[in-house]
Structures are given as C-alpha cells and as structure tokens.
PDB file of C-alpha atoms in Angstrom:
ATOM      1  CA  MET A 313      99.657 115.451 167.649  1.00 49.00           C
ATOM      2  CA  ASN A 314      99.756 118.033 164.897  1.00 67.00           C
ATOM      3  CA  GLU A 315      99.506 115.821 161.816  1.00 87.00           C
ATOM      4  CA  LYS A 316      97.297 112.778 161.348  1.00 92.00           C
ATOM      5  CA  LYS A 317      98.981 109.488 162.158  1.00 94.00           C
ATOM      6  CA  PHE A 318      97.608 105.997 161.649  1.00 95.00           C
ATOM      7  CA  VAL A 319      98.132 102.514 163.059  1.00 94.00           C
ATOM      8  CA  CYS A 320      96.769  99.492 161.168  1.00 94.00           C
ATOM      9  CA  GLY A 321      94.627 101.882 159.094  1.00 96.00           C
ATOM     10  CA  ASN A 322      93.062 103.563 162.169  1.00 97.00           C
ATOM     11  CA  GLU A 323      93.659 107.241 162.931  1.00 97.00           C
ATOM     12  CA  ILE A 324      95.466 107.846 166.220  1.00 96.00           C
ATOM     13  CA  ILE A 325      93.515 110.420 168.258  1.00 95.00           C
ATOM     14  CA  ALA A 326      95.768 110.413 171.356  1.00 93.00           C
ATOM     15  CA  GLY A 327      98.976 108.744 172.446  1.00 92.00           C
ATOM     16  CA  TRP A 328     101.081 108.154 175.544  1.00 91.00           C
ATOM     17  CA  LYS A 329     104.641 106.969 176.086  1.00 89.00           C
ATOM     18  CA  SER A 330     105.911 105.631 179.406  1.00 84.00           C
ATOM     19  CA  MET A 331     109.357 106.013 180.910  1.00 83.00           C
ATOM     20  CA  THR A 332     109.877 102.333 180.044  1.00 84.00           C
ATOM     21  CA  SER A 333     109.145 103.079 176.354  1.00 85.00           C
ATOM     22  CA  TRP A 334     105.749 101.369 176.360  1.00 90.00           C
ATOM     23  CA  ASN A 335     103.229 103.099 174.074  1.00 92.00           C
ATOM     24  CA  TRP A 336      99.457 103.457 173.995  1.00 95.00           C
ATOM     25  CA  PHE A 337      97.783 104.719 170.801  1.00 96.00           C
ATOM     26  CA  ALA A 338      94.082 105.585 171.139  1.00 97.00           C
ATOM     27  CA  THR A 339      92.051 105.143 167.965  1.00 98.00           C
ATOM     28  CA  GLU A 340      88.563 105.732 169.388  1.00 98.00           C
ATOM     29  CA  VAL A 341      86.783 107.101 172.443  1.00 98.00           C
ATOM     30  CA  PHE A 342      84.832 104.257 174.029  1.00 97.00           C
ATOM     31  CA  GLU A 343      83.296 106.070 177.005  1.00 95.00           C
ATOM     32  CA  ILE A 344      83.414 109.441 178.769  1.00 93.00           C
ATOM     33  CA  ARG A 345      83.084 109.191 182.551  1.00 92.00           C
ATOM     34  CA  ARG A 346      82.095 112.196 184.669  1.00 91.00           C
ATOM     35  CA  VAL A 347      81.997 112.484 188.438  1.00 90.00           C
ATOM     36  CA  ASP A 348      78.787 114.546 188.528  1.00 88.00           C
ATOM     37  CA  ASP A 349      76.467 112.670 186.162  1.00 80.00           C
ATOM     38  CA  GLU A 350      74.978 109.261 185.431  1.00 74.00           C
ATOM     39  CA  THR A 351      78.046 108.069 183.489  1.00 70.00           C
ATOM     40  CA  GLY A 352      79.882 107.521 186.760  1.00 79.00           C
ATOM     41  CA  CYS A 353      83.577 108.133 187.073  1.00 83.00           C
ATOM     42  CA  SER A 354      86.910 106.411 187.400  1.00 85.00           C
ATOM     43  CA  VAL A 355      88.629 106.017 190.754  1.00 84.00           C
ATOM     44  CA  ILE A 356      92.351 106.721 190.496  1.00 78.00           C
ATOM     45  CA  ASN A 357      94.629 106.788 193.534  1.00 80.00           C
ATOM     46  CA  GLY A 358      91.507 106.451 195.692  1.00 84.00           C
ATOM     47  CA  LYS A 359      89.809 109.578 194.300  1.00 86.00           C
ATOM     48  CA  PRO A 360      86.867 109.875 191.877  1.00 87.00           C
ATOM     49  CA  VAL A 361      87.942 111.635 188.666  1.00 87.00           C
ATOM     50  CA  ASN A 362      86.557 112.508 185.249  1.00 91.00           C
ATOM     51  CA  ASP A 363      88.008 110.165 182.662  1.00 92.00           C
ATOM     52  CA  ILE A 364      87.961 109.066 179.048  1.00 93.00           C
ATOM     53  CA  ILE A 365      88.137 105.363 178.257  1.00 95.00           C
ATOM     54  CA  TYR A 366      89.862 104.755 174.939  1.00 97.00           C
ATOM     55  CA  TYR A 367      90.221 101.779 172.641  1.00 98.00           C
ATOM     56  CA  GLY A 368      93.491 101.387 170.822  1.00 98.00           C
ATOM     57  CA  LEU A 369      96.836  99.691 170.437  1.00 98.00           C
ATOM     58  CA  PHE A 370      99.202  98.984 173.332  1.00 96.00           C
ATOM     59  CA  LEU A 371     102.850  98.342 172.458  1.00 95.00           C
ATOM     60  CA  GLY A 372     104.900  97.018 175.347  1.00 94.00           C
ATOM     61  CA  PRO A 373     106.163  93.570 176.244  1.00 94.00           C
ATOM     62  CA  ILE A 374     103.263  92.406 174.065  1.00 95.00           C
ATOM     63  CA  GLU A 375     101.265  94.084 171.299  1.00 97.00           C
ATOM     64  CA  GLU A 376      97.505  94.108 171.803  1.00 98.00           C
ATOM     65  CA  TRP A 377      94.352  96.061 171.057  1.00 98.00           C
ATOM     66  CA  SER A 378      92.567  96.940 174.300  1.00 97.00           C
ATOM     67  CA  TYR A 379      90.649  99.504 176.357  1.00 97.00           C
ATOM     68  CA  PHE A 380      92.528 101.882 178.635  1.00 94.00           C
ATOM     69  CA  SER A 381      91.979 104.925 180.850  1.00 92.00           C
ATOM     70  CA  GLY A 382      93.391 108.211 179.583  1.00 91.00           C
ATOM     71  CA  ARG A 383      93.406 109.699 183.069  1.00 86.00           C
ATOM     72  CA  ASP A 384      95.213 106.693 184.524  1.00 84.00           C
ATOM     73  CA  LEU A 385      97.913 106.990 181.867  1.00 85.00           C
ATOM     74  CA  GLU A 386      98.322 110.724 182.497  1.00 80.00           C
ATOM     75  CA  VAL A 387      98.665 110.185 186.258  1.00 70.00           C
ATOM     76  CA  ASP A 388     100.874 107.089 186.207  1.00 62.00           C
ATOM     77  CA  GLN A 389     102.843 107.581 183.005  1.00 55.00           C
ATOM     78  CA  GLY A 390     102.794 111.347 182.530  1.00 57.00           C
ATOM     79  CA  GLY A 391     103.949 111.086 178.938  1.00 62.00           C
ATOM     80  CA  LYS A 392     101.107 112.189 176.685  1.00 66.00           C
ATOM     81  CA  ILE A 393     102.290 112.530 173.099  1.00 63.00           C
ATOM     82  CA  GLU A 394     101.272 115.827 171.494  1.00 57.00           C
TER      83      GLU A 394
END
C-alpha cells in the first residue's frame, strides 16, 4: 500500500482480499511468531511456519474486529493488497 489508508480512524498496515471479495485490514501487529525461538510458530497445512498475527477489521458476510494470521491469509487467499 503506497499511501496511508485508514479504517475507523486506524491506519491500515496490511490488507488482503479473497477471491470471494472478503477483505481483511490489519491495523496493528499483535504477535510475531518464529519457528526457531521462544515465540513459537503457527502450523499451516501441517507445517510449522513463521507468522505475524494481526488485529484488524474483517469485512465479509459480517463485519468484525478480530485477530488473524497473515501467513494463513497469504497461503489460503493469496490476495495481499499492496
């Protein structure tokens, strides 16, 4: 994302769009997970991976603020917004 964008007064730091037009807008980094240190990791498709857990707005069949995995969205949705 080249220019700053905001949702409900919060700066969007990353965003994803699915093929079904659902959207995730990250407004903060909640946790960074690494395979090789004490932070642990996420397990996606049965494999341990480095990950970033974000907090932000999900717009789909419902609208809600929640936590979500950046790596999971990249693997399953593949539509990171630049």
